[in-house]
PDB file of C-alpha atoms in Angstrom:
ATOM      1  CA  UNK A 165     272.395  77.023 104.624  1.00  0.00           C
ATOM      2  CA  UNK A 166     270.078  76.302 107.895  1.00  0.00           C
ATOM      3  CA  UNK A 167     267.517  78.511 105.570  1.00  0.00           C
ATOM      4  CA  UNK A 168     268.429  76.122 102.807  1.00  0.00           C
ATOM      5  CA  UNK A 169     267.055  73.370 104.455  1.00  0.00           C
ATOM      6  CA  UNK A 170     264.848  74.879 106.995  1.00  0.00           C
ATOM      7  CA  UNK A 171     262.771  75.294 102.904  1.00  0.00           C
ATOM      8  CA  UNK A 172     263.295  72.627 102.638  1.00  0.00           C
ATOM      9  CA  UNK A 173     261.632  71.120 105.077  1.00  0.00           C
ATOM     10  CA  UNK A 174     258.416  73.203 104.942  1.00  0.00           C
ATOM     11  CA  UNK A 175     258.244  72.145 101.406  1.00  0.00           C
ATOM     12  CA  UNK A 176     258.032  68.998 102.386  1.00  0.00           C
ATOM     13  CA  UNK A 177     255.630  68.968 104.604  1.00  0.00           C
ATOM     14  CA  UNK A 178     253.536  71.196 102.660  1.00  0.00           C
ATOM     15  CA  UNK A 179     253.650  67.591  99.700  1.00  0.00           C
ATOM     16  CA  UNK A 180     253.480  65.308 102.220  1.00  0.00           C
ATOM     17  CA  UNK A 181     250.228  66.760 103.677  1.00  0.00           C
ATOM     18  CA  UNK A 182     248.206  67.798 101.311  1.00  0.00           C
ATOM     19  CA  UNK A 183     246.021  65.243  99.025  1.00  0.00           C
ATOM     20  CA  UNK A 184     245.274  62.889 101.940  1.00  0.00           C
ATOM     21  CA  UNK A 185     243.895  59.718 100.671  1.00  0.00           C
ATOM     22  CA  UNK A 186     245.652  59.656  96.893  1.00  0.00           C
ATOM     23  CA  UNK A 187     249.149  57.704  95.986  1.00  0.00           C
ATOM     24  CA  UNK A 188     252.442  60.573  96.316  1.00  0.00           C
ATOM     25  CA  UNK A 189     255.313  58.923  94.450  1.00  0.00           C
ATOM     26  CA  UNK A 190     258.300  58.935  95.995  1.00  0.00           C
ATOM     27  CA  UNK A 191     260.041  60.822  92.778  1.00  0.00           C
ATOM     28  CA  UNK A 192     257.394  63.091  92.919  1.00  0.00           C
ATOM     29  CA  UNK A 193     258.270  64.572  96.121  1.00  0.00           C
ATOM     30  CA  UNK A 194     262.085  65.039  96.155  1.00  0.00           C
ATOM     31  CA  UNK A 195     262.205  65.989  92.631  1.00  0.00           C
ATOM     32  CA  UNK A 196     260.303  68.764  95.061  1.00  0.00           C
ATOM     33  CA  UNK A 197     263.160  69.652  97.291  1.00  0.00           C
ATOM     34  CA  UNK A 198     265.678  69.331  94.577  1.00  0.00           C
ATOM     35  CA  UNK A 199     267.210  65.527  95.632  1.00  0.00           C
ATOM     36  CA  UNK A 200     267.120  62.023  95.732  1.00  0.00           C
ATOM     37  CA  UNK A 201     264.761  59.933  97.082  1.00  0.00           C
ATOM     38  CA  UNK A 202     266.120  57.983  99.588  1.00  0.00           C
ATOM     39  CA  UNK A 203     267.510  62.013 100.841  1.00  0.00           C
ATOM     40  CA  UNK A 204     264.396  63.154 101.050  1.00  0.00           C
ATOM     41  CA  UNK A 205     263.412  60.201 103.045  1.00  0.00           C
ATOM     42  CA  UNK A 206     266.510  60.323 105.710  1.00  0.00           C
ATOM     43  CA  UNK A 207     266.404  64.205 105.871  1.00  0.00           C
ATOM     44  CA  UNK A 208     262.546  63.517 106.547  1.00  0.00           C
ATOM     45  CA  UNK A 209     262.619  60.681 109.375  1.00  0.00           C
ATOM     46  CA  UNK A 210     265.758  62.478 110.603  1.00  0.00           C
ATOM     47  CA  UNK A 211     263.560  65.757 111.537  1.00  0.00           C
ATOM     48  CA  UNK A 212     259.930  63.581 112.502  1.00  0.00           C
ATOM     49  CA  UNK A 213     260.593  60.208 113.493  1.00  0.00           C
ATOM     50  CA  UNK A 214     258.415  59.263 111.303  1.00  0.00           C
ATOM     51  CA  UNK A 215     258.769  57.876 107.349  1.00  0.00           C
ATOM     52  CA  UNK A 216     257.061  60.110 104.572  1.00  0.00           C
ATOM     53  CA  UNK A 217     254.539  57.025 104.222  1.00  0.00           C
ATOM     54  CA  UNK A 218     254.108  56.014 107.626  1.00  0.00           C
ATOM     55  CA  UNK A 219     253.481  60.121 107.927  1.00  0.00           C
ATOM     56  CA  UNK A 220     251.475  60.624 105.253  1.00  0.00           C
ATOM     57  CA  UNK A 221     248.851  56.697 106.304  1.00  0.00           C
ATOM     58  CA  UNK A 222     248.781  58.722 109.887  1.00  0.00           C
ATOM     59  CA  UNK A 223     247.413  61.899 108.832  1.00  0.00           C
ATOM     60  CA  UNK A 224     245.107  59.832 106.759  1.00  0.00           C
ATOM     61  CA  UNK A 225     243.636  58.562 109.126  1.00  0.00           C
ATOM     62  CA  UNK A 226     243.428  61.162 111.819  1.00  0.00           C
ATOM     63  CA  UNK A 227     240.858  63.018 108.697  1.00  0.00           C
ATOM     64  CA  UNK A 228     239.144  59.318 108.787  1.00  0.00           C
ATOM     65  CA  UNK A 229     238.435  59.900 112.273  1.00  0.00           C
ATOM     66  CA  UNK A 230     237.851  63.410 112.457  1.00  0.00           C
ATOM     67  CA  UNK A 231     235.134  63.178 109.664  1.00  0.00           C
ATOM     68  CA  UNK A 232     233.839  59.970 111.750  1.00  0.00           C
ATOM     69  CA  UNK A 233     233.255  61.998 114.731  1.00  0.00           C
ATOM     70  CA  UNK A 234     232.249  66.083 113.389  1.00  0.00           C
ATOM     71  CA  UNK A 235     229.663  64.317 110.175  1.00  0.00           C
ATOM     72  CA  UNK A 236     227.149  61.626 108.681  1.00  0.00           C
ATOM     73  CA  UNK A 237     229.453  60.939 106.368  1.00  0.00           C
ATOM     74  CA  UNK A 238     228.940  56.983 105.160  1.00  0.00           C
ATOM     75  CA  UNK A 239     231.571  55.310 106.831  1.00  0.00           C
ATOM     76  CA  UNK A 240     232.728  53.664 103.745  1.00  0.00           C
ATOM     77  CA  UNK A 241     232.868  57.501 101.845  1.00  0.00           C
ATOM     78  CA  UNK A 242     234.914  58.408 104.678  1.00  0.00           C
ATOM     79  CA  UNK A 243     237.258  54.717 103.584  1.00  0.00           C
ATOM     80  CA  UNK A 244     237.362  55.052 100.061  1.00  0.00           C
ATOM     81  CA  UNK A 245     238.724  59.410 100.381  1.00  0.00           C
ATOM     82  CA  UNK A 246     240.841  57.769 102.651  1.00  0.00           C
ATOM     83  CA  UNK A 247     242.453  55.540  99.412  1.00  0.00           C
ATOM     84  CA  UNK A 248     241.441  52.730 101.032  1.00  0.00           C
ATOM     85  CA  UNK A 249     239.877  49.569  98.155  1.00  0.00           C
ATOM     86  CA  UNK A 250     236.909  48.344 100.454  1.00  0.00           C
ATOM     87  CA  UNK A 251     235.400  48.813 103.663  1.00  0.00           C
ATOM     88  CA  UNK A 252     237.631  45.640 105.430  1.00  0.00           C
ATOM     89  CA  UNK A 253     241.334  46.795 104.182  1.00  0.00           C
ATOM     90  CA  UNK A 254     239.579  50.383 106.229  1.00  0.00           C
ATOM     91  CA  UNK A 255     238.402  48.953 109.175  1.00  0.00           C
ATOM     92  CA  UNK A 256     241.219  47.106 109.741  1.00  0.00           C
ATOM     93  CA  UNK A 257     243.945  49.863 109.470  1.00  0.00           C
ATOM     94  CA  UNK A 258     242.016  52.316 111.488  1.00  0.00           C
ATOM     95  CA  UNK A 259     241.240  49.479 113.750  1.00  0.00           C
ATOM     96  CA  UNK A 260     245.250  48.834 114.605  1.00  0.00           C
ATOM     97  CA  UNK A 261     245.323  52.289 114.930  1.00  0.00           C
ATOM     98  CA  UNK A 262     242.061  53.351 116.890  1.00  0.00           C
ATOM     99  CA  UNK A 263     242.236  50.206 119.113  1.00  0.00           C
ATOM    100  CA  UNK A 264     238.473  50.348 117.726  1.00  0.00           C
ATOM    101  CA  UNK A 265     236.553  49.963 115.241  1.00  0.00           C
ATOM    102  CA  UNK A 266     235.396  53.318 112.878  1.00  0.00           C
ATOM    103  CA  UNK A 267     231.224  52.310 113.876  1.00  0.00           C
ATOM    104  CA  UNK A 268     232.453  52.912 117.736  1.00  0.00           C
ATOM    105  CA  UNK A 269     235.157  55.215 117.351  1.00  0.00           C
ATOM    106  CA  UNK A 270     232.202  57.640 115.959  1.00  0.00           C
ATOM    107  CA  UNK A 271     229.867  56.351 119.051  1.00  0.00           C
ATOM    108  CA  UNK A 272     232.153  57.908 121.411  1.00  0.00           C
ATOM    109  CA  UNK A 273     231.660  60.849 122.504  1.00  0.00           C
ATOM    110  CA  UNK A 274     234.240  64.059 122.029  1.00  0.00           C
ATOM    111  CA  UNK A 275     236.070  61.161 120.586  1.00  0.00           C
ATOM    112  CA  UNK A 276     239.837  61.914 119.654  1.00  0.00           C
ATOM    113  CA  UNK A 277     241.438  61.937 116.944  1.00  0.00           C
ATOM    114  CA  UNK A 278     244.929  61.591 116.561  1.00  0.00           C
ATOM    115  CA  UNK A 279     247.369  59.793 117.403  1.00  0.00           C
ATOM    116  CA  UNK A 280     250.489  59.338 119.689  1.00  0.00           C
ATOM    117  CA  UNK A 281     252.877  60.814 117.715  1.00  0.00           C
ATOM    118  CA  UNK A 282     257.078  62.206 118.213  1.00  0.00           C
ATOM    119  CA  UNK A 283     257.166  64.872 116.300  1.00  0.00           C
ATOM    120  CA  UNK A 284     253.339  66.742 117.910  1.00  0.00           C
ATOM    121  CA  UNK A 285     252.657  67.578 114.285  1.00  0.00           C
ATOM    122  CA  UNK A 286     248.279  66.750 113.670  1.00  0.00           C
ATOM    123  CA  UNK A 287     245.575  67.004 110.894  1.00  0.00           C
ATOM    124  CA  UNK A 288     242.895  69.502 111.777  1.00  0.00           C
ATOM    125  CA  UNK A 289     240.778  71.369 109.635  1.00  0.00           C
ATOM    126  CA  UNK A 290     242.416  72.872 106.837  1.00  0.00           C
ATOM    127  CA  UNK A 291     245.380  73.206 108.484  1.00  0.00           C
ATOM    128  CA  UNK A 292     248.433  70.817 110.911  1.00  0.00           C
ATOM    129  CA  UNK A 293     248.250  71.615 113.559  1.00  0.00           C
ATOM    130  CA  UNK A 294     251.899  71.542 116.147  1.00  0.00           C
ATOM    131  CA  UNK A 295     251.610  70.330 119.324  1.00  0.00           C
ATOM    132  CA  UNK A 296     253.380  72.534 120.833  1.00  0.00           C
ATOM    133  CA  UNK A 297     252.507  75.972 119.267  1.00  0.00           C
ATOM    134  CA  UNK A 298     249.959  77.506 120.419  1.00  0.00           C
ATOM    135  CA  UNK A 299     248.468  80.682 122.502  1.00  0.00           C
ATOM    136  CA  UNK A 300     245.975  78.701 124.027  1.00  0.00           C
ATOM    137  CA  UNK A 301     246.524  78.696 127.126  1.00  0.00           C
ATOM    138  CA  UNK A 302     244.294  75.844 128.395  1.00  0.00           C
ATOM    139  CA  UNK A 303     246.507  74.042 125.450  1.00  0.00           C
ATOM    140  CA  UNK A 304     249.804  76.011 127.301  1.00  0.00           C
ATOM    141  CA  UNK A 305     248.900  74.457 130.476  1.00  0.00           C
ATOM    142  CA  UNK A 306     248.166  71.085 128.844  1.00  0.00           C
ATOM    143  CA  UNK A 307     251.172  70.928 126.902  1.00  0.00           C
ATOM    144  CA  UNK A 308     253.688  71.942 129.055  1.00  0.00           C
ATOM    145  CA  UNK A 309     251.577  68.739 131.175  1.00  0.00           C
ATOM    146  CA  UNK A 310     252.920  66.091 128.498  1.00  0.00           C
ATOM    147  CA  UNK A 311     255.320  67.588 127.344  1.00  0.00           C
ATOM    148  CA  UNK A 312     256.920  66.982 131.469  1.00  0.00           C
ATOM    149  CA  UNK A 313     255.484  63.982 131.797  1.00  0.00           C
ATOM    150  CA  UNK A 314     257.080  63.145 128.488  1.00  0.00           C
ATOM    151  CA  UNK A 315     260.751  63.780 130.210  1.00  0.00           C
ATOM    152  CA  UNK A 316     260.067  62.300 133.628  1.00  0.00           C
ATOM    153  CA  UNK A 317     258.762  58.678 132.451  1.00  0.00           C
ATOM    154  CA  UNK A 318     262.171  58.825 129.516  1.00  0.00           C
ATOM    155  CA  UNK A 319     264.056  59.824 132.592  1.00  0.00           C
ATOM    156  CA  UNK A 320     262.905  56.688 134.334  1.00  0.00           C
ATOM    157  CA  UNK A 321     263.988  54.101 131.523  1.00  0.00           C
ATOM    158  CA  UNK A 322     267.319  55.047 132.464  1.00  0.00           C
ATOM    159  CA  UNK A 323     266.811  54.918 136.151  1.00  0.00           C
ATOM    160  CA  UNK A 324     267.635  50.671 137.089  1.00  0.00           C
ATOM    161  CA  UNK A 325     264.210  48.882 138.004  1.00  0.00           C
ATOM    162  CA  UNK A 326     264.646  49.073 141.361  1.00  0.00           C
ATOM    163  CA  UNK A 327     264.830  52.435 141.586  1.00  0.00           C
ATOM    164  CA  UNK A 328     260.724  52.685 139.673  1.00  0.00           C
ATOM    165  CA  UNK A 329     258.940  50.496 142.909  1.00  0.00           C
ATOM    166  CA  UNK A 330     261.183  51.865 145.402  1.00  0.00           C
ATOM    167  CA  UNK A 331     260.162  54.207 148.434  1.00  0.00           C
ATOM    168  CA  UNK A 332     260.751  57.182 147.690  1.00  0.00           C
ATOM    169  CA  UNK A 333     257.878  59.604 149.149  1.00  0.00           C
ATOM    170  CA  UNK A 334     254.524  60.023 149.675  1.00  0.00           C
ATOM    171  CA  UNK A 335     252.337  61.035 148.087  1.00  0.00           C
ATOM    172  CA  UNK A 336     247.753  61.494 148.917  1.00  0.00           C
ATOM    173  CA  UNK A 337     246.234  64.734 147.889  1.00  0.00           C
ATOM    174  CA  UNK A 338     243.432  64.076 148.259  1.00  0.00           C
ATOM    175  CA  UNK A 339     240.480  61.229 149.926  1.00  0.00           C
ATOM    176  CA  UNK A 340     239.766  60.126 146.180  1.00  0.00           C
ATOM    177  CA  UNK A 341     243.361  58.945 145.161  1.00  0.00           C
ATOM    178  CA  UNK A 342     245.041  55.803 146.376  1.00  0.00           C
ATOM    179  CA  UNK A 343     248.265  56.969 147.897  1.00  0.00           C
ATOM    180  CA  UNK A 344     251.802  56.389 145.882  1.00  0.00           C
ATOM    181  CA  UNK A 345     255.262  56.134 147.269  1.00  0.00           C
ATOM    182  CA  UNK A 346     257.569  54.749 144.452  1.00  0.00           C
ATOM    183  CA  UNK A 347     257.534  57.018 141.021  1.00  0.00           C
ATOM    184  CA  UNK A 348     256.279  53.446 138.812  1.00  0.00           C
ATOM    185  CA  UNK A 349     252.662  54.534 141.283  1.00  0.00           C
ATOM    186  CA  UNK A 350     253.668  58.215 141.139  1.00  0.00           C
ATOM    187  CA  UNK A 351     253.740  58.230 137.624  1.00  0.00           C
ATOM    188  CA  UNK A 352     250.531  56.220 136.726  1.00  0.00           C
ATOM    189  CA  UNK A 353     248.104  58.074 139.251  1.00  0.00           C
ATOM    190  CA  UNK A 354     249.045  61.195 136.788  1.00  0.00           C
ATOM    191  CA  UNK A 355     247.903  59.212 134.140  1.00  0.00           C
ATOM    192  CA  UNK A 356     245.324  57.717 135.414  1.00  0.00           C
ATOM    193  CA  UNK A 357     243.790  60.846 136.588  1.00  0.00           C
ATOM    194  CA  UNK A 358     242.902  61.575 133.372  1.00  0.00           C
ATOM    195  CA  UNK A 359     241.970  58.563 131.854  1.00  0.00           C
ATOM    196  CA  UNK A 360     238.966  58.629 135.224  1.00  0.00           C
ATOM    197  CA  UNK A 361     237.752  61.361 133.638  1.00  0.00           C
ATOM    198  CA  UNK A 362     237.435  60.805 130.443  1.00  0.00           C
ATOM    199  CA  UNK A 363     236.322  57.270 131.186  1.00  0.00           C
ATOM    200  CA  UNK A 364     232.827  58.797 132.541  1.00  0.00           C
ATOM    201  CA  UNK A 365     232.770  61.735 130.248  1.00  0.00           C
ATOM    202  CA  UNK A 366     231.922  58.831 127.508  1.00  0.00           C
ATOM    203  CA  UNK A 367     229.654  56.642 129.761  1.00  0.00           C
ATOM    204  CA  UNK A 368     231.615  53.815 130.262  1.00  0.00           C
ATOM    205  CA  UNK A 369     233.648  51.787 133.067  1.00  0.00           C
ATOM    206  CA  UNK A 370     237.187  52.114 133.974  1.00  0.00           C
ATOM    207  CA  UNK A 371     239.070  50.381 136.554  1.00  0.00           C
ATOM    208  CA  UNK A 372     242.550  51.817 138.770  1.00  0.00           C
ATOM    209  CA  UNK A 373     244.164  47.515 137.179  1.00  0.00           C
ATOM    210  CA  UNK A 374     246.514  50.365 134.205  1.00  0.00           C
ATOM    211  CA  UNK A 375     249.137  47.797 133.442  1.00  0.00           C
ATOM    212  CA  UNK A 376     251.872  49.745 134.483  1.00  0.00           C
ATOM    213  CA  UNK A 377     255.640  48.918 132.623  1.00  0.00           C
ATOM    214  CA  UNK A 378     257.251  51.826 131.342  1.00  0.00           C
ATOM    215  CA  UNK A 379     256.004  51.151 127.975  1.00  0.00           C
ATOM    216  CA  UNK A 380     252.630  51.029 129.092  1.00  0.00           C
ATOM    217  CA  UNK A 381     252.645  53.989 131.424  1.00  0.00           C
ATOM    218  CA  UNK A 382     254.419  55.925 128.045  1.00  0.00           C
ATOM    219  CA  UNK A 383     251.314  54.866 125.532  1.00  0.00           C
ATOM    220  CA  UNK A 384     248.908  55.716 128.184  1.00  0.00           C
ATOM    221  CA  UNK A 385     249.965  59.095 128.476  1.00  0.00           C
ATOM    222  CA  UNK A 386     249.743  59.803 124.295  1.00  0.00           C
ATOM    223  CA  UNK A 387     246.135  58.342 124.866  1.00  0.00           C
ATOM    224  CA  UNK A 388     245.148  60.262 127.341  1.00  0.00           C
ATOM    225  CA  UNK A 389     246.995  63.747 126.627  1.00  0.00           C
ATOM    226  CA  UNK A 390     245.329  63.537 122.563  1.00  0.00           C
ATOM    227  CA  UNK A 391     242.240  62.818 124.085  1.00  0.00           C
ATOM    228  CA  UNK A 392     242.012  65.146 127.255  1.00  0.00           C
ATOM    229  CA  UNK A 393     243.482  68.869 124.825  1.00  0.00           C
ATOM    230  CA  UNK A 394     240.891  67.099 122.007  1.00  0.00           C
ATOM    231  CA  UNK A 395     237.877  67.608 124.865  1.00  0.00           C
ATOM    232  CA  UNK A 396     238.897  71.059 125.194  1.00  0.00           C
ATOM    233  CA  UNK A 397     239.305  71.986 121.693  1.00  0.00           C
ATOM    234  CA  UNK A 398     236.080  70.462 121.677  1.00  0.00           C
ATOM    235  CA  UNK A 399     234.631  73.053 123.841  1.00  0.00           C
ATOM    236  CA  UNK A 400     236.480  75.421 122.879  1.00  0.00           C
ATOM    237  CA  UNK A 401     234.638  75.202 119.773  1.00  0.00           C
ATOM    238  CA  UNK A 402     230.946  74.954 121.411  1.00  0.00           C
ATOM    239  CA  UNK A 403     231.183  77.738 124.091  1.00  0.00           C
ATOM    240  CA  UNK A 404     230.407  74.841 126.065  1.00  0.00           C
ATOM    241  CA  UNK A 405     232.976  75.972 128.667  1.00  0.00           C
ATOM    242  CA  UNK A 406     229.403  75.719 131.541  1.00  0.00           C
ATOM    243  CA  UNK A 407     227.261  72.942 130.219  1.00  0.00           C
ATOM    244  CA  UNK A 408     226.656  70.302 132.500  1.00  0.00           C
ATOM    245  CA  UNK A 409     228.335  66.461 133.814  1.00  0.00           C
ATOM    246  CA  UNK A 410     226.399  64.170 135.041  1.00  0.00           C
ATOM    247  CA  UNK A 411     228.655  61.530 136.181  1.00  0.00           C
ATOM    248  CA  UNK A 412     227.092  58.457 136.566  1.00  0.00           C
ATOM    249  CA  UNK A 413     229.696  56.176 137.736  1.00  0.00           C
ATOM    250  CA  UNK A 414     229.460  58.601 141.217  1.00  0.00           C
ATOM    251  CA  UNK A 415     227.837  57.265 143.778  1.00  0.00           C
ATOM    252  CA  UNK A 416     225.749  58.645 144.170  1.00  0.00           C
ATOM    253  CA  UNK A 417     226.360  60.480 140.713  1.00  0.00           C
ATOM    254  CA  UNK A 418     227.436  64.129 140.073  1.00  0.00           C
ATOM    255  CA  UNK A 419     227.475  67.024 138.502  1.00  0.00           C
ATOM    256  CA  UNK A 420     230.360  68.887 137.387  1.00  0.00           C
ATOM    257  CA  UNK A 421     230.703  71.383 134.606  1.00  0.00           C
ATOM    258  CA  UNK A 422     232.706  70.347 131.883  1.00  0.00           C
ATOM    259  CA  UNK A 423     235.163  74.446 132.226  1.00  0.00           C
ATOM    260  CA  UNK A 424     235.529  72.790 136.176  1.00  0.00           C
ATOM    261  CA  UNK A 425     237.034  68.973 134.870  1.00  0.00           C
ATOM    262  CA  UNK A 426     239.389  70.765 132.391  1.00  0.00           C
ATOM    263  CA  UNK A 427     240.379  72.843 135.886  1.00  0.00           C
ATOM    264  CA  UNK A 428     240.788  69.831 138.260  1.00  0.00           C
ATOM    265  CA  UNK A 429     242.730  68.100 135.793  1.00  0.00           C
ATOM    266  CA  UNK A 430     245.498  70.564 135.554  1.00  0.00           C
ATOM    267  CA  UNK A 431     244.618  71.235 138.764  1.00  0.00           C
ATOM    268  CA  UNK A 432     245.936  67.993 140.790  1.00  0.00           C
ATOM    269  CA  UNK A 433     248.788  67.344 137.122  1.00  0.00           C
ATOM    270  CA  UNK A 434     250.510  69.886 138.600  1.00  0.00           C
ATOM    271  CA  UNK A 435     250.485  69.412 142.425  1.00  0.00           C
ATOM    272  CA  UNK A 436     251.273  65.294 141.550  1.00  0.00           C
ATOM    273  CA  UNK A 437     254.473  66.437 139.256  1.00  0.00           C
ATOM    274  CA  UNK A 438     255.918  68.664 141.778  1.00  0.00           C
ATOM    275  CA  UNK A 439     255.550  65.041 144.315  1.00  0.00           C
ATOM    276  CA  UNK A 440     257.325  63.168 141.105  1.00  0.00           C
ATOM    277  CA  UNK A 441     260.303  66.045 140.894  1.00  0.00           C
ATOM    278  CA  UNK A 442     260.906  65.801 144.650  1.00  0.00           C
ATOM    279  CA  UNK A 443     261.293  62.017 144.066  1.00  0.00           C
ATOM    280  CA  UNK A 444     263.702  61.742 141.074  1.00  0.00           C
ATOM    281  CA  UNK A 445     265.620  64.726 143.268  1.00  0.00           C
ATOM    282  CA  UNK A 446     265.521  62.020 146.043  1.00  0.00           C
ATOM    283  CA  UNK A 447     267.043  59.178 143.362  1.00  0.00           C
ATOM    284  CA  UNK A 448     269.661  62.140 142.112  1.00  0.00           C
ATOM    285  CA  UNK A 449     267.937  63.396 139.478  1.00  0.00           C
ATOM    286  CA  UNK A 450     267.544  66.816 139.152  1.00  0.00           C
ATOM    287  CA  UNK A 451     264.423  67.870 136.242  1.00  0.00           C
ATOM    288  CA  UNK A 452     264.519  70.539 136.507  1.00  0.00           C
ATOM    289  CA  UNK A 453     261.264  73.006 138.150  1.00  0.00           C
ATOM    290  CA  UNK A 454     257.716  72.474 137.987  1.00  0.00           C
ATOM    291  CA  UNK A 455     257.501  75.850 135.887  1.00  0.00           C
ATOM    292  CA  UNK A 456     255.304  76.471 132.461  1.00  0.00           C
ATOM    293  CA  UNK A 457     257.546  79.250 131.011  1.00  0.00           C
ATOM    294  CA  UNK A 458     260.364  76.440 130.921  1.00  0.00           C
ATOM    295  CA  UNK A 459     257.889  74.693 128.439  1.00  0.00           C
ATOM    296  CA  UNK A 460     256.938  77.943 126.962  1.00  0.00           C
ATOM    297  CA  UNK A 461     260.968  79.529 126.107  1.00  0.00           C
ATOM    298  CA  UNK A 462     261.677  76.165 124.178  1.00  0.00           C
TER     299      UNK A 462
END
């Protein structure tokens, strides 16, 4: 029974991820798995936390974003390939998803073409990419970081609101990080480190004054994770580990290698996650250890 269920899911994934930009009828999908249209939609949504329509739209926009950032294809052509009747309709949908216009996205250095999703399945050239499946060490470290950060945010949602702002520790691990004493401040610091580096890489000014409600923290986590994993993937593909980057935002400007940035982020993320786990224990919540092996065994 389990094998049959899994086979149906694989058929659904294959059908819904193929021919992006073209209309895919629900009856066609239902017939392929020998089920009713309502059941196929419910099966997919229960497993992947998206309706088939939402899934296809997200993958189509991710493919469009990939094409924008990796090719010189015209935006109008990309819009038509994505199944939109006009450039205006595509621009509205793209801006709603990525918070920037297609033109601005194309101008961004090393942009992430992944959109936030609970199921972790994304467009990749010629296939799908599952976030949690990778043999690469860099991917594993960032995936573990994202997984544990999300786990902590979910635990924070279950706490009484006043406990988020109660002093539960002292996190001041380097002179360039402001001290953090509450869960909210520590979670903000964990996310902000990646945001600051991404802004520097894109030549943008970044401010520490970011929204810190739990929904905002979750949204910021998704954005920074996908952007950093895409940045790391680009560096690997091009073999640019030793390329030097001048951070003009620093006073005075400083030079870093791409591999140094990745090593810095994952190292300090691990330290901050440990402070957070200890802070949760002060509040009576045990979220386990900071060990990537726990994530790898899932």
